[in-house]
Short mmCIF file of C-alpha atoms in Angstrom, two decimals:
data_model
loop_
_atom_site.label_atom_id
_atom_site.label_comp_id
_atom_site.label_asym_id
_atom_site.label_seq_id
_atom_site.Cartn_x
_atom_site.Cartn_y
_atom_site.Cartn_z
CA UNK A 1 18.74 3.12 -5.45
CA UNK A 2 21.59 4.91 -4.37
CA UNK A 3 21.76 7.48 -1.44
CA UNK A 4 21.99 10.79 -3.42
CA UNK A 5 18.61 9.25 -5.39
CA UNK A 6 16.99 8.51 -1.86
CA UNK A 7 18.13 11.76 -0.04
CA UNK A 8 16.91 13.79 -2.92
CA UNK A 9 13.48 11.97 -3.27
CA UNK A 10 13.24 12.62 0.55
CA UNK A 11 13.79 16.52 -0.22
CA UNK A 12 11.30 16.74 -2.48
CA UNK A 13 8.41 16.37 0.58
CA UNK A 14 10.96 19.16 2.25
CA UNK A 15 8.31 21.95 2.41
CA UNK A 16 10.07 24.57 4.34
CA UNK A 17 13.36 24.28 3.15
CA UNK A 18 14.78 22.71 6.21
CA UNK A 19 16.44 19.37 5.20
CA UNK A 20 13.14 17.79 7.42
CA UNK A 21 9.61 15.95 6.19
CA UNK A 22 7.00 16.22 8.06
CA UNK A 23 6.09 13.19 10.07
CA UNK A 24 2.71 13.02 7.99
CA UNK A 25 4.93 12.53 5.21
CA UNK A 26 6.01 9.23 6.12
CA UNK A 27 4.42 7.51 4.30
CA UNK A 28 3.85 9.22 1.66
CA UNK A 29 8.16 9.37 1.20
CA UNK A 30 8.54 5.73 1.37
CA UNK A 31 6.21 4.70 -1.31
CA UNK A 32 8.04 7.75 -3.16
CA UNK A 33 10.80 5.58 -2.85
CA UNK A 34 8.93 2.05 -4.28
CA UNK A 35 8.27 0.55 -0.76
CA UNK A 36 4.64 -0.24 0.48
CA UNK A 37 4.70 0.19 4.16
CA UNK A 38 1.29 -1.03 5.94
CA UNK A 39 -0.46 2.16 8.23
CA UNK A 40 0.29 -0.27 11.28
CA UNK A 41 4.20 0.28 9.86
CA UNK A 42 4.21 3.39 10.03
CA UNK A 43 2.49 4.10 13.07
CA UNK A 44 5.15 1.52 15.08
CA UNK A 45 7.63 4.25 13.57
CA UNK A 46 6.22 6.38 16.80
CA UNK A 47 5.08 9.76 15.24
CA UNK A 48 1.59 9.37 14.88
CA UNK A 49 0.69 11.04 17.82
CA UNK A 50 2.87 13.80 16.53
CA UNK A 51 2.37 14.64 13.06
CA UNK A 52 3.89 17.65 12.56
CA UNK A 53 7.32 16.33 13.67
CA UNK A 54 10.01 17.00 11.31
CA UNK A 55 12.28 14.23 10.45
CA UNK A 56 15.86 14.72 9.41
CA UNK A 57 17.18 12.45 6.79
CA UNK A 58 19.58 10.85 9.21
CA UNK A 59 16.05 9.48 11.04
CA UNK A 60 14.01 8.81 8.20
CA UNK A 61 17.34 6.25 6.08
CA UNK A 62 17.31 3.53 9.21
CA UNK A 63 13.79 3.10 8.97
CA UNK A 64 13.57 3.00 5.45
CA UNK A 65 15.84 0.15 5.88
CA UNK A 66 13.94 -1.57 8.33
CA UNK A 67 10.60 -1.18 6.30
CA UNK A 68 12.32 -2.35 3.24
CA UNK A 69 13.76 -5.42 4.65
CA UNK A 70 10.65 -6.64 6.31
CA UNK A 71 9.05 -6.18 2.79
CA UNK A 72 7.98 -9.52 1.53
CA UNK A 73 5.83 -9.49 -1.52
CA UNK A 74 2.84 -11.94 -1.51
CA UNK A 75 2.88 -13.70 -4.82
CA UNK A 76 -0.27 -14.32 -7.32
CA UNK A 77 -1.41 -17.49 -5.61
CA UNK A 78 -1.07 -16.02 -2.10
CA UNK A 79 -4.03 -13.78 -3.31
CA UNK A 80 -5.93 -16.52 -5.72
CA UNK A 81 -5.78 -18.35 -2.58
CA UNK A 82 -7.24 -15.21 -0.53
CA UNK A 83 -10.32 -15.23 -2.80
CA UNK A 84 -11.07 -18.39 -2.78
CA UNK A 85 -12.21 -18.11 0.50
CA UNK A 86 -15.04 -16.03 -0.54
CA UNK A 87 -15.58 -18.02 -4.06
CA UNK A 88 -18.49 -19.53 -3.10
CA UNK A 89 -19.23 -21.70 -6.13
CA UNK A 90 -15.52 -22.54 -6.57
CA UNK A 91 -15.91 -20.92 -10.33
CA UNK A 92 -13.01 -18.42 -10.03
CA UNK A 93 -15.46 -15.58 -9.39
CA UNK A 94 -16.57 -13.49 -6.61
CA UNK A 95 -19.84 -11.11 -6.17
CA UNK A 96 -18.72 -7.21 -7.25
CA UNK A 97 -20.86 -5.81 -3.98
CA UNK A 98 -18.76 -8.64 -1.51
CA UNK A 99 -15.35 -7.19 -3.07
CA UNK A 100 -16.14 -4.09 -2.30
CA UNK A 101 -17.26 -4.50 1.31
CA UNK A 102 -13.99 -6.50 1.79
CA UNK A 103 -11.80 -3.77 0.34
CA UNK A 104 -13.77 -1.01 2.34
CA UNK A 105 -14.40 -2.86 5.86
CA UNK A 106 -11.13 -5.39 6.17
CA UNK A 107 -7.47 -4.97 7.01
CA UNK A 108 -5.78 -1.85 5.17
CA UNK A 109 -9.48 -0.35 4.43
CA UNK A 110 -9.50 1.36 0.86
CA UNK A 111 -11.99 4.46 0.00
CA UNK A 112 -14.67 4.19 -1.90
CA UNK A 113 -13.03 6.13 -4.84
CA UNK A 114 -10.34 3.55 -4.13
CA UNK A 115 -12.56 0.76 -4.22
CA UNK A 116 -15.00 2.13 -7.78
CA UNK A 117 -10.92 2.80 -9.52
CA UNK A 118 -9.94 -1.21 -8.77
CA UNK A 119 -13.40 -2.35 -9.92
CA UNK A 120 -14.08 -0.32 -12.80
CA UNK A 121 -14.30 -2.43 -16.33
CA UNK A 122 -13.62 -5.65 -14.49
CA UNK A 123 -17.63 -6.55 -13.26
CA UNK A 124 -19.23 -8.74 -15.64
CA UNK A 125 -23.12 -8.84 -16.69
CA UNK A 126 -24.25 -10.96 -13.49
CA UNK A 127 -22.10 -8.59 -10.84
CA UNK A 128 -19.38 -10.83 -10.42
CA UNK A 129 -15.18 -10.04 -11.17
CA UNK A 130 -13.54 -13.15 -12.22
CA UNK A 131 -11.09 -12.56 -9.52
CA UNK A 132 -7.68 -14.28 -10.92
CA UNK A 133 -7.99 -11.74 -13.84
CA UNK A 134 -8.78 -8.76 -11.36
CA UNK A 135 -5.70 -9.77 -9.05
CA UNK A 136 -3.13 -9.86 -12.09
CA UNK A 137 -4.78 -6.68 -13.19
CA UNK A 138 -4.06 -4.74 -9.69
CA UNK A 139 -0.54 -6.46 -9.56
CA UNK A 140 0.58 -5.25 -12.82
CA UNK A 141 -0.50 -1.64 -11.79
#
């Protein structure tokens, strides 16, 4: 994207009118802008203990840069490979109710909402997601 196409994506979380974002915002303005900062990102971007921080453009571009260079993308067998730890028959499935505690309990924790959106029409009649089909599902969007 082209700066004029970033700076005015970053002006549309401009509530006041100032050319700022709140610091809340943060993340919310860089997925905006098709990047998928972690929380721990973000916080290492030092406004979490100040939220309602405004941030100028002229802050926020260098560390959309930085967040969008450290972005590597984990590819479909990076997260067969994940699973597979918890496939415990090897049979390319994994129990519905173990997903879900993963997805609520581990690493970048998801909602329940979240969780029930993901999950929905993917369970089959014994409780189980095949998981391969559930990952390219999630990756596609």
């Amino acid at each position: 994207e082209d700066l004029s196409e970033i700076q005015e994506t970053f002006l549309l979380f401009d509530s006041r009118g100032d050319d700022k974002i709140a610091a809340s915002q943060l993340g919310d303005v860089l997925r905006a802008l098709k990047q998928n900062p972690t929380e721990q990102e973000i916080k290492k971007c030092g406004y979490s203990q100040n939220p309602d921080a405004r941030i100028s453009f002229e802050t926020f571009f260098p560390i959309l840069q930085t967040i969008s260079k450290n972005r590597i993308l984990p590819t479909l067998e990076d997260f067969i490979e994940g699973f597979r730890v918890f496939d415990k028959d090897q049979n390319g499935t994994i129990a519905c109710a173990e997903l879900r505690h993963i997805l609520v309990s581990l690493g970048e924790k998801l909602t329940e909402e979240e969780v029930d959106q993901l999950i929905a029409g993917n369970e089959d009649g014994q409780g189980n997601i095949q998981y391969e089909d559930f990952i390219k599902a999630v990756m596609v969007g």
